[in-house]
Amino acid sequence: MATQKVECESAESASSTVRAGELVVGFIDSGEGVPLVLVHGGESDRTQFATLRARLGAGIRAISYDQRDSGITVNPPVPYSLEVLADDLVALLDALGLRRAHLLGTSFGGAVAQHAALRHPERVASLTLVATTPSYAMGGEAVDELLNMTHDQRRNAVADFFFTAENQAELHARPQTLTARDPEQSARRHAVARQHEVRDRLERIAAPTLVVHGTADRLAPYAGAVLMEERIPNAELRSIEGGRHGIAVEFADTIARWVREYLGVKAA
């Protein structure tokens, strides 16, 4: 497998690219041990997980990657679906020589992870679904409000959507990983997000599933987390009281500890 080192434009020091199916995929691969693929949100890229990655610790091989129209991934300028994004994820596993991996998806990335588990159950060792939903329709007006903003408007508004009031100023001051996209790229991404609907298929998810959710999430309301726990056969819900949509950053220590426990990785 040939990879090419490139300079990373965000919180991570370096990234690589690899040919995966029809794509050239940007990714970050760090650590050794249990393979955990980190699937980023709708407005982010592979660098979204810098805070969480730093806290996962030894024994986990953390792999984050750029989906289509994100970061440094190169893809054809054509429409696609969540099924295609799920297949892209499996193509990346193939390119990295991984027969199976654990998946952790946040927000839109959680939707991609759900579709991957439905389409390729033999490739998914477990799911961790963070601040996500089984249906775009459950997000309501708040999601449409955010998607209809310009990139600059979104950067200014994201703190209130993502972080609790007491920590907004500190967390909003950190470098953000909201990816700037051209109008065509954004339109394709947003069209895919609006397709997401698996409420009637949750019982078909075979992978053990950890659902992690903030009780005050406006973009992915808590009711969706409860529904996933109820309908996914082997699911467990862990709640963060008062947490909003950015719990993977604001509560990274807690979530990293839960992930290590769930994957059976002992403290070093």
CSV table of C-alpha atoms in Angstrom, one decimal:
chain,number,residue,atom,x,y,z
A,1,MET,CA,0.0,0.0,0.0
A,2,ALA,CA,1.5,3.3,-1.1
A,3,THR,CA,0.8,6.4,0.8
A,4,GLN,CA,1.9,10.0,0.4
A,5,LYS,CA,2.7,12.3,3.3
A,6,VAL,CA,1.2,15.8,3.1
A,7,GLU,CA,1.1,18.7,5.4
A,8,CYS,CA,-2.0,18.9,7.5
A,9,GLU,CA,-3.8,22.2,7.6
A,10,SER,CA,-5.2,21.8,11.1
A,11,ALA,CA,-4.6,20.4,14.6
A,12,GLU,CA,-2.8,17.3,13.4
A,13,SER,CA,0.8,17.4,12.3
A,14,ALA,CA,0.7,15.2,9.2
A,15,SER,CA,-1.7,13.2,7.1
A,16,SER,CA,-1.5,10.6,4.4
A,17,THR,CA,-3.5,9.7,1.3
A,18,VAL,CA,-4.3,6.3,0.0
A,19,ARG,CA,-6.2,5.0,-3.1
A,20,ALA,CA,-9.5,3.4,-1.9
A,21,GLY,CA,-11.8,2.4,-4.7
A,22,GLU,CA,-12.3,5.3,-7.0
A,23,LEU,CA,-11.1,7.8,-4.4
A,24,VAL,CA,-7.9,9.2,-3.1
A,25,VAL,CA,-8.6,9.4,0.6
A,26,GLY,CA,-7.0,11.7,3.1
A,27,PHE,CA,-6.5,10.1,6.5
A,28,ILE,CA,-4.7,10.2,9.8
A,29,ASP,CA,-3.5,6.9,11.3
A,30,SER,CA,-2.0,7.0,14.8
A,31,GLY,CA,-1.3,4.6,17.6
A,32,GLU,CA,-1.2,0.8,17.7
A,33,GLY,CA,-3.7,-1.8,18.8
A,34,VAL,CA,-7.4,-2.2,18.3
A,35,PRO,CA,-8.4,-0.5,15.1
A,36,LEU,CA,-11.0,2.3,15.6
A,37,VAL,CA,-12.1,4.3,12.6
A,38,LEU,CA,-13.3,7.8,13.5
A,39,VAL,CA,-16.0,9.1,11.1
A,40,HIS,CA,-16.4,12.9,11.1
A,41,GLY,CA,-19.4,15.1,11.1
A,42,GLY,CA,-21.1,16.8,8.2
A,43,GLU,CA,-19.3,20.1,8.3
A,44,SER,CA,-15.9,18.7,9.4
A,45,ASP,CA,-13.0,16.6,8.1
A,46,ARG,CA,-10.4,14.1,9.4
A,47,THR,CA,-8.9,16.7,11.8
A,48,GLN,CA,-12.1,16.9,13.9
A,49,PHE,CA,-10.9,14.3,16.3
A,50,ALA,CA,-7.7,15.9,17.6
A,51,THR,CA,-9.0,16.4,21.1
A,52,LEU,CA,-10.6,12.9,21.4
A,53,ARG,CA,-7.6,11.2,19.7
A,54,ALA,CA,-5.2,12.7,22.3
A,55,ARG,CA,-7.2,11.1,25.1
A,56,LEU,CA,-7.8,7.6,23.7
A,57,GLY,CA,-4.4,6.5,24.9
A,58,ALA,CA,-2.3,3.3,24.3
A,59,GLY,CA,-3.8,0.2,22.8
A,60,ILE,CA,-6.0,1.9,20.2
A,61,ARG,CA,-5.1,2.5,16.5
A,62,ALA,CA,-7.1,5.6,15.8
A,63,ILE,CA,-7.9,6.2,12.1
A,64,SER,CA,-9.8,9.3,10.9
A,65,TYR,CA,-10.4,10.0,7.3
A,66,ASP,CA,-11.9,12.6,4.9
A,67,GLN,CA,-15.3,11.6,3.4
A,68,ARG,CA,-16.2,12.8,-0.1
A,69,ASP,CA,-16.1,16.6,-0.6
A,70,SER,CA,-14.1,16.9,2.6
A,71,GLY,CA,-10.5,17.8,3.4
A,72,ILE,CA,-7.9,16.4,1.0
A,73,THR,CA,-9.9,13.5,-0.3
A,74,VAL,CA,-10.3,13.6,-4.1
A,75,ASN,CA,-13.6,12.4,-5.5
A,76,PRO,CA,-15.7,12.8,-8.7
A,77,PRO,CA,-17.9,15.9,-8.7
A,78,VAL,CA,-21.2,13.8,-8.8
A,79,PRO,CA,-24.0,13.2,-6.4
A,80,TYR,CA,-23.8,10.3,-4.0
A,81,SER,CA,-25.7,8.7,-1.2
A,82,LEU,CA,-25.2,7.4,2.4
A,83,GLU,CA,-24.8,3.9,0.9
A,84,VAL,CA,-21.9,5.2,-1.2
A,85,LEU,CA,-20.3,6.8,1.8
A,86,ALA,CA,-20.7,3.5,3.7
A,87,ASP,CA,-19.0,1.6,0.8
A,88,ASP,CA,-16.3,4.2,0.8
A,89,LEU,CA,-15.5,3.5,4.4
A,90,VAL,CA,-15.2,-0.2,3.7
A,91,ALA,CA,-13.0,0.5,0.7
A,92,LEU,CA,-10.7,2.4,3.1
A,93,LEU,CA,-10.6,-0.7,5.4
A,94,ASP,CA,-9.6,-2.7,2.3
A,95,ALA,CA,-6.9,-0.2,1.4
A,96,LEU,CA,-5.5,-0.3,4.9
A,97,GLY,CA,-5.6,-4.1,5.1
A,98,LEU,CA,-8.2,-4.2,7.8
A,99,ARG,CA,-10.7,-7.1,7.7
A,100,ARG,CA,-12.8,-5.6,10.6
A,101,ALA,CA,-12.7,-2.4,12.6
A,102,HIS,CA,-14.6,-0.7,15.3
A,103,LEU,CA,-16.4,2.5,14.2
A,104,LEU,CA,-17.0,5.7,16.1
A,105,GLY,CA,-19.1,8.2,14.3
A,106,THR,CA,-20.2,11.7,15.4
A,107,SER,CA,-23.3,13.5,14.1
A,108,PHE,CA,-23.4,12.9,10.3
A,109,GLY,CA,-20.5,10.5,10.7
A,110,GLY,CA,-22.8,8.4,13.0
A,111,ALA,CA,-25.2,8.2,10.1
A,112,VAL,CA,-22.5,6.9,7.9
A,113,ALA,CA,-21.4,4.4,10.5
A,114,GLN,CA,-25.0,3.1,10.8
A,115,HIS,CA,-25.3,2.6,7.1
A,116,ALA,CA,-21.9,0.8,7.1
A,117,ALA,CA,-23.1,-1.5,9.8
A,118,LEU,CA,-26.3,-2.3,7.9
A,119,ARG,CA,-24.5,-2.8,4.5
A,120,HIS,CA,-21.4,-4.5,5.7
A,121,PRO,CA,-22.1,-6.2,9.1
A,122,GLU,CA,-19.1,-8.6,8.7
A,123,ARG,CA,-16.7,-5.6,8.6
A,124,VAL,CA,-17.9,-3.8,11.7
A,125,ALA,CA,-16.7,-5.1,15.1
A,126,SER,CA,-18.7,-2.5,17.1
A,127,LEU,CA,-20.3,0.9,16.8
A,128,THR,CA,-20.0,4.0,19.0
A,129,LEU,CA,-22.6,6.5,18.0
A,130,VAL,CA,-21.9,10.0,19.4
A,131,ALA,CA,-24.4,12.9,19.1
A,132,THR,CA,-26.1,11.3,16.1
A,133,THR,CA,-29.5,10.3,15.0
A,134,PRO,CA,-31.3,7.5,13.2
A,135,SER,CA,-33.2,10.0,11.1
A,136,TYR,CA,-32.6,13.4,9.7
A,137,ALA,CA,-36.3,14.2,10.2
A,138,MET,CA,-35.8,14.0,14.0
A,139,GLY,CA,-33.4,17.1,13.9
A,140,GLY,CA,-36.1,19.6,13.1
A,141,GLU,CA,-35.6,23.3,12.4
A,142,ALA,CA,-32.2,23.6,14.2
A,143,VAL,CA,-30.5,21.4,11.6
A,144,ASP,CA,-32.0,23.2,8.7
A,145,GLU,CA,-31.0,26.5,10.3
A,146,LEU,CA,-27.4,25.4,10.6
A,147,LEU,CA,-27.2,24.0,7.1
A,148,ASN,CA,-28.7,27.1,5.5
A,149,MET,CA,-26.0,29.3,7.0
A,150,THR,CA,-22.9,30.4,5.1
A,151,HIS,CA,-19.6,29.0,6.3
A,152,ASP,CA,-18.7,32.2,8.2
A,153,GLN,CA,-22.1,32.3,9.8
A,154,ARG,CA,-21.8,28.7,10.9
A,155,ARG,CA,-18.4,29.4,12.5
A,156,ASN,CA,-19.9,32.2,14.5
A,157,ALA,CA,-23.0,30.2,15.6
A,158,VAL,CA,-21.4,26.8,16.2
A,159,ALA,CA,-20.5,27.4,19.9
A,160,ASP,CA,-24.1,27.8,21.0
A,161,PHE,CA,-25.1,24.7,19.2
A,162,PHE,CA,-22.1,22.6,20.3
A,163,PHE,CA,-21.1,23.6,23.8
A,164,THR,CA,-22.6,24.2,27.2
A,165,ALA,CA,-22.9,27.9,28.2
A,166,GLU,CA,-20.1,27.7,30.8
A,167,ASN,CA,-17.5,26.4,28.4
A,168,GLN,CA,-18.5,28.2,25.1
A,169,ALA,CA,-16.0,31.0,25.3
A,170,GLU,CA,-13.0,28.7,26.0
A,171,LEU,CA,-13.9,26.0,23.4
A,172,HIS,CA,-15.0,28.5,20.7
A,173,ALA,CA,-11.5,30.1,21.0
A,174,ARG,CA,-9.8,26.9,20.0
A,175,PRO,CA,-9.0,26.2,16.3
A,176,GLN,CA,-12.2,24.9,14.6
A,177,THR,CA,-12.3,22.0,12.1
A,178,LEU,CA,-15.3,23.2,10.2
A,179,THR,CA,-14.3,22.6,6.6
A,180,ALA,CA,-14.8,25.3,4.0
A,181,ARG,CA,-16.5,23.8,0.9
A,182,ASP,CA,-17.6,25.3,-2.4
A,183,PRO,CA,-21.3,25.6,-3.1
A,184,GLU,CA,-21.5,22.4,-5.2
A,185,GLN,CA,-19.7,20.4,-2.5
A,186,SER,CA,-21.9,21.7,0.2
A,187,ALA,CA,-25.0,21.0,-1.8
A,188,ARG,CA,-24.0,17.4,-2.3
A,189,ARG,CA,-23.2,17.0,1.4
A,190,HIS,CA,-26.5,18.5,2.5
A,191,ALA,CA,-28.5,16.5,0.1
A,192,VAL,CA,-27.0,13.3,1.5
A,193,ALA,CA,-27.7,14.4,5.1
A,194,ARG,CA,-31.4,14.9,4.3
A,195,GLN,CA,-31.6,11.3,3.0
A,196,HIS,CA,-30.8,9.7,6.3
A,197,GLU,CA,-33.6,7.5,7.6
A,198,VAL,CA,-33.0,4.1,9.3
A,199,ARG,CA,-35.5,4.1,12.1
A,200,ASP,CA,-37.3,1.1,10.5
A,201,ARG,CA,-34.0,-0.8,10.1
A,202,LEU,CA,-32.3,-0.3,13.5
A,203,GLU,CA,-33.2,-3.8,14.6
A,204,ARG,CA,-31.0,-5.1,11.8
A,205,ILE,CA,-27.8,-3.7,13.2
A,206,ALA,CA,-25.9,-6.6,14.5
A,207,ALA,CA,-22.8,-4.9,15.9
A,208,PRO,CA,-22.6,-4.2,19.6
A,209,THR,CA,-23.4,-0.5,19.9
A,210,LEU,CA,-22.6,2.2,22.4
A,211,VAL,CA,-24.8,5.3,22.1
A,212,VAL,CA,-23.3,8.4,23.7
A,213,HIS,CA,-25.5,11.5,23.8
A,214,GLY,CA,-26.0,14.8,25.5
A,215,THR,CA,-29.4,15.4,26.9
A,216,ALA,CA,-29.5,19.0,25.6
A,217,ASP,CA,-28.5,18.3,22.0
A,218,ARG,CA,-30.6,20.5,19.7
A,219,LEU,CA,-29.2,19.2,16.4
A,220,ALA,CA,-29.6,15.5,17.2
A,221,PRO,CA,-32.4,15.5,19.9
A,222,TYR,CA,-32.0,13.0,22.8
A,223,ALA,CA,-35.1,11.1,21.7
A,224,GLY,CA,-33.1,9.7,18.8
A,225,ALA,CA,-30.5,8.2,21.2
A,226,VAL,CA,-33.3,6.6,23.3
A,227,LEU,CA,-34.8,5.1,20.1
A,228,MET,CA,-31.5,3.7,19.0
A,229,GLU,CA,-31.0,2.0,22.4
A,230,GLU,CA,-34.5,0.6,22.3
A,231,ARG,CA,-34.3,-0.8,18.7
A,232,ILE,CA,-30.7,-1.8,18.2
A,233,PRO,CA,-30.5,-5.3,19.6
A,234,ASN,CA,-27.2,-5.0,21.5
A,235,ALA,CA,-27.2,-1.3,22.4
A,236,GLU,CA,-26.2,0.6,25.5
A,237,LEU,CA,-27.0,4.3,26.1
A,238,ARG,CA,-24.7,6.5,28.1
A,239,SER,CA,-25.9,10.1,28.7
A,240,ILE,CA,-24.1,13.3,29.4
A,241,GLU,CA,-26.5,15.5,31.3
A,242,GLY,CA,-26.8,19.0,29.7
A,243,GLY,CA,-24.4,18.1,26.9
A,244,ARG,CA,-25.0,19.6,23.5
A,245,HIS,CA,-23.8,18.5,20.0
A,246,GLY,CA,-20.1,18.9,20.6
A,247,ILE,CA,-19.7,16.4,23.4
A,248,ALA,CA,-16.8,14.6,21.6
A,249,VAL,CA,-14.8,17.7,22.2
A,250,GLU,CA,-16.2,19.2,25.5
A,251,PHE,CA,-16.4,15.8,27.2
A,252,ALA,CA,-13.6,14.1,25.4
A,253,ASP,CA,-12.0,12.7,28.6
A,254,THR,CA,-15.3,11.0,29.6
A,255,ILE,CA,-16.0,9.7,26.1
A,256,ALA,CA,-12.5,8.4,25.6
A,257,ARG,CA,-12.8,6.5,28.9
A,258,TRP,CA,-16.1,5.0,27.9
A,259,VAL,CA,-14.7,4.0,24.5
A,260,ARG,CA,-11.7,2.2,26.1
A,261,GLU,CA,-14.0,0.4,28.4
A,262,TYR,CA,-16.3,-0.6,25.6
A,263,LEU,CA,-13.5,-1.9,23.4
A,264,GLY,CA,-11.9,-3.7,26.3
A,265,VAL,CA,-8.7,-1.8,26.2
A,266,LYS,CA,-7.1,-1.7,29.6
A,267,ALA,CA,-5.3,1.4,31.0
A,268,ALA,CA,-1.6,1.5,30.3
